[in-house]
Amino acid sequence: MSEIRASLKDLCFNCGRNISSSRLNGGFPCEEDLSESEIKEIREDYFLEDLYKILERKNRLYNFKKLYEIERESKEFFNFFYNVIGSEPWSIQIAWFKRLIKNNSFAMIAPTGTGKSTFIAVSSIYFSKKGKKILIILPTKVLVTQMYERIHDYMEKLKISLEVLMYSGKKEEKKRIEEGNFDILILSNQFISKNFSVLKDKKFDFIFIDDVDAFFKGSKNIEKVLMLLGFSEEDISIAKEVIDLKLKGKFDFKSKLREELENIKKKDHGTLILSSATGSVRGKRVKLYKELLDFSVGTGVSKLRNIVDTFIEDAGDFKEKVLELVKKMEDGILIFVSKEYGTEYAKDLYNFLLENGIKVGLVISKEKSSLDNIKKFSSGEINVLIGMAHHHGLLVRGLDLPTRVKYAIFIGIPKISINITKYERNLRNLLILSNVVKDLVEEKPIIDRLIKSLNRKIKRLSSEAIVLLSNAYSSGENIEDWMEYILRDVYELEKIVMKYIKDPDFLKKLDSHPSLSLRVKGEDIYLNIVDIKTYIQASGRTSRLYAGGLTKGLSVILSDDDKLLRALDARLRIYFYY
Ligand SMILES: [Zn+2]
C-alpha cells in the first residue's frame, strides 16, 4: 500500500499520467480526464458516483473503474454488516474486506476482541451469498459449534438461507461433506489432520483459519490448505524447490523454475485468510504461502487509517491553544471536547472562538442548529465544528464529509469516567470496572467466569432486550422473568467488584494500574480509562477517502492526563502498528 501511494504522488490515479498537485490534493483526476467545469458537476455527497458517471460518459474510465468497484462493494458490505451486527464495522474490518474482494491472501493479526470472528462470520455469509465456497477452520470442536450457531443466527436475522455444514463428530455430517453439499463448511484443525481424504477433491474460494498458531502444529496442514485452494501437489513441490534455493542463496530469478512458479501463481486459486493474536505467522512456515499466494502479513493497516496522531502535553489554557491551532489549520477542523467537561465548556469555547473572529459552529445534541451547522461546514461557510467526544456524539458518528475534514483537535483525552465513590448502576461501567479489578485480585477466576457468562448471555439478546436489561439494572426495577437469571449474574458481579472498589487499600493498588487513572473531583473519586473506540472513530473523520485512496489526516490531542495519554498511545500501537 505504501509503495502504491508513493508512486501515486505525481501521477493521475485514473490514467496514470502527470497530474498537478492541486488536482491531487483535491482528490480529483487530471485535467484531461476531468475539466474544471466538469468538477462543478460533482456533488460532494456523491463524489465517487458522479466522477464515475462523467468518466464513463467521456470514455475515460481507466484505473478508477476498479477503485470505484471496490468502494461500491465496500459500501455494500458496510450496510450488510450493519444489518447483521447492528453497529458499523471498524475501519480495520473494512480494510480486511477490501483485501478479500481483491483476492489478496493475508493474515489478520490483531488482539482478541477486535472483531475477527465477527468478521469471519459476516464475510462468509456475504461471499457465499455471491456464490463463493467457504471453509472456516477453527482450533476446537466447541468453537466449530459456536461459529456454526453464530452464522445461523446471522442468517436468520438477514433471512438468508445457505447450506452451512460443520463437523461436530456425527457420521452423517461426514457423509454430507464428502458429497460436497454445502456453501459454508466449518471444521476443526483435527478434522483436517485426520480426515483429509474426505476433502481431497474439494476446492474453496475462501479459507479462513482462525488461531493459526495451533493449526501450524500439524506441519502437513500447510500443504493441505494449499491443495484446498486449488494447487496441485506438483505446484507445491515446485514452490518448495524455489524456497530451498532461496534459502541457500542460489535462486536464479531468470530461471525456468521462476517462470514455472509465476505460471502456477496465475492459476485460478482461492484466497487464504489467517488469523493470529500473536503474530507468529511471520515464521519460516508461511514461506510456501508467500511464494504461492503473495501472502502478506498484517501490514498496511496504519496506512489505511492514514492519520498522524499527535499530542500536546501541558497545553496550558486549552482555549488559547485551540485558537492558535485553528489559526494555523484555517479550515476543515473538528474539535472534540472530552465528555466530562460537559456541553457548557463546548459552548464557552464556541463563544471564545467566535469572539476571535473564527467561523465556527456547535454540533451537540439538543442543539437545534446542529444540523444547520453541519450543512454550513459542508458548504464551506464555516471552518470549524465543535462537538462532544462521546461514543454516540453527533460529530463522532453522524458526519460524513470526507472531502471537508482535515484536522481533529481533542480537548482532553476521550475517556470513560466512572464515579466510584457514588457508583451509579450502569451495565457498561460495571463491566469496565470488573475487567479492571479482576487483574488485581485473587478472585479473578470467579470474576472472569461471571464476565464471560454475562457476555455470552448478552450477545444472544436483541438490542431492545439489552436496553431493557440495562434499564432494569440502572433503575432497580423489575424485569421480565426470562431475563431475571441474567440480572442475577449482574448483581453477583457488582457485589464482588464493589467490595474492592470501596476498600481504600485496593484503590492505591488500582492507581498503579498502567491503563487507568484515578481523579478526585470534589468529594468523589473518578476512575478514568481511555475511550479508544471514540478516539479512533472521531479522529478517523479526518482521513478523507478520495478516488485514489485515503488522504492524510491530522489529529492533535491536548492532553489532560499523562498516564492516559501513554495508555492511548499503547492501545493505538496495538491496533495499528504490528
Ligand atoms: Zn488522468
CSV table of N, CA, C and O in Angstrom, one decimal, residues 79-89 93 118-119 121-122 150 154 157-158 463:
chain,number,residue,atom,x,y,z
A,79,ASN,N,-23.1,-1.9,4.8
A,79,ASN,CA,-24.5,-2.0,5.1
A,79,ASN,C,-24.9,-3.4,5.5
A,79,ASN,O,-25.7,-3.5,6.5
A,80,PHE,N,-24.4,-4.3,4.8
A,80,PHE,CA,-24.6,-5.7,5.2
A,80,PHE,C,-24.2,-6.0,6.6
A,80,PHE,O,-25.0,-6.6,7.4
A,81,PHE,N,-23.0,-5.6,6.9
A,81,PHE,CA,-22.5,-5.7,8.3
A,81,PHE,C,-23.4,-5.1,9.3
A,81,PHE,O,-23.8,-5.6,10.3
A,82,TYR,N,-23.8,-3.8,9.0
A,82,TYR,CA,-24.6,-3.1,9.9
A,82,TYR,C,-26.0,-3.8,10.1
A,82,TYR,O,-26.5,-3.8,11.3
A,83,ASN,N,-26.5,-4.3,9.1
A,83,ASN,CA,-27.8,-5.0,9.2
A,83,ASN,C,-27.7,-6.3,10.1
A,83,ASN,O,-28.7,-6.6,10.8
A,84,VAL,N,-26.6,-6.9,10.1
A,84,VAL,CA,-26.4,-8.1,10.9
A,84,VAL,C,-26.1,-7.8,12.3
A,84,VAL,O,-26.7,-8.3,13.3
A,85,ILE,N,-25.1,-6.9,12.5
A,85,ILE,CA,-24.5,-6.7,13.8
A,85,ILE,C,-25.2,-5.6,14.6
A,85,ILE,O,-25.2,-5.5,15.8
A,86,GLY,N,-25.7,-4.6,13.8
A,86,GLY,CA,-26.4,-3.5,14.5
A,86,GLY,C,-25.4,-2.4,14.8
A,86,GLY,O,-25.8,-1.4,15.5
A,87,SER,N,-24.2,-2.5,14.4
A,87,SER,CA,-23.2,-1.4,14.5
A,87,SER,C,-22.3,-1.4,13.3
A,87,SER,O,-22.2,-2.4,12.6
A,88,GLU,N,-21.7,-0.2,13.1
A,88,GLU,CA,-20.8,-0.1,12.0
A,88,GLU,C,-19.6,-1.0,12.1
A,88,GLU,O,-19.1,-1.2,13.2
A,89,PRO,N,-19.1,-1.5,11.0
A,89,PRO,CA,-17.8,-2.2,11.1
A,89,PRO,C,-16.6,-1.3,11.4
A,89,PRO,O,-16.7,-0.1,11.1
A,93,GLN,N,-11.9,-3.7,9.9
A,93,GLN,CA,-12.7,-4.8,9.3
A,93,GLN,C,-13.0,-4.4,7.8
A,93,GLN,O,-13.0,-5.3,6.9
A,118,THR,N,-16.3,-12.1,14.3
A,118,THR,CA,-17.4,-11.5,13.7
A,118,THR,C,-17.2,-11.3,12.2
A,118,THR,O,-18.0,-11.5,11.4
A,119,PHE,N,-16.0,-10.8,11.9
A,119,PHE,CA,-15.6,-10.6,10.5
A,119,PHE,C,-15.7,-11.8,9.7
A,119,PHE,O,-16.3,-11.9,8.6
A,121,ALA,N,-17.5,-14.5,10.3
A,121,ALA,CA,-18.8,-15.0,10.1
A,121,ALA,C,-19.6,-14.1,9.1
A,121,ALA,O,-20.2,-14.7,8.2
A,122,VAL,N,-19.5,-12.8,9.3
A,122,VAL,CA,-20.3,-12.0,8.4
A,122,VAL,C,-19.8,-12.1,6.9
A,122,VAL,O,-20.5,-12.2,6.0
A,150,ARG,N,-23.5,-19.1,15.4
A,150,ARG,CA,-23.4,-17.7,15.1
A,150,ARG,C,-23.8,-17.4,13.7
A,150,ARG,O,-24.6,-16.5,13.4
A,154,TYR,N,-27.0,-15.1,12.4
A,154,TYR,CA,-26.9,-14.0,11.4
A,154,TYR,C,-27.8,-14.2,10.2
A,154,TYR,O,-28.4,-13.3,9.8
A,157,LYS,N,-31.3,-13.5,11.0
A,157,LYS,CA,-31.5,-12.1,11.0
A,157,LYS,C,-31.7,-11.5,9.6
A,157,LYS,O,-32.5,-10.6,9.4
A,158,LEU,N,-30.9,-12.0,8.7
A,158,LEU,CA,-30.9,-11.5,7.4
A,158,LEU,C,-31.9,-12.2,6.5
A,158,LEU,O,-32.1,-11.8,5.3
A,463,SER,N,-31.2,-6.1,20.6
A,463,SER,CA,-30.7,-4.8,21.1
A,463,SER,C,-31.8,-4.2,22.0
A,463,SER,O,-31.5,-3.5,23.0
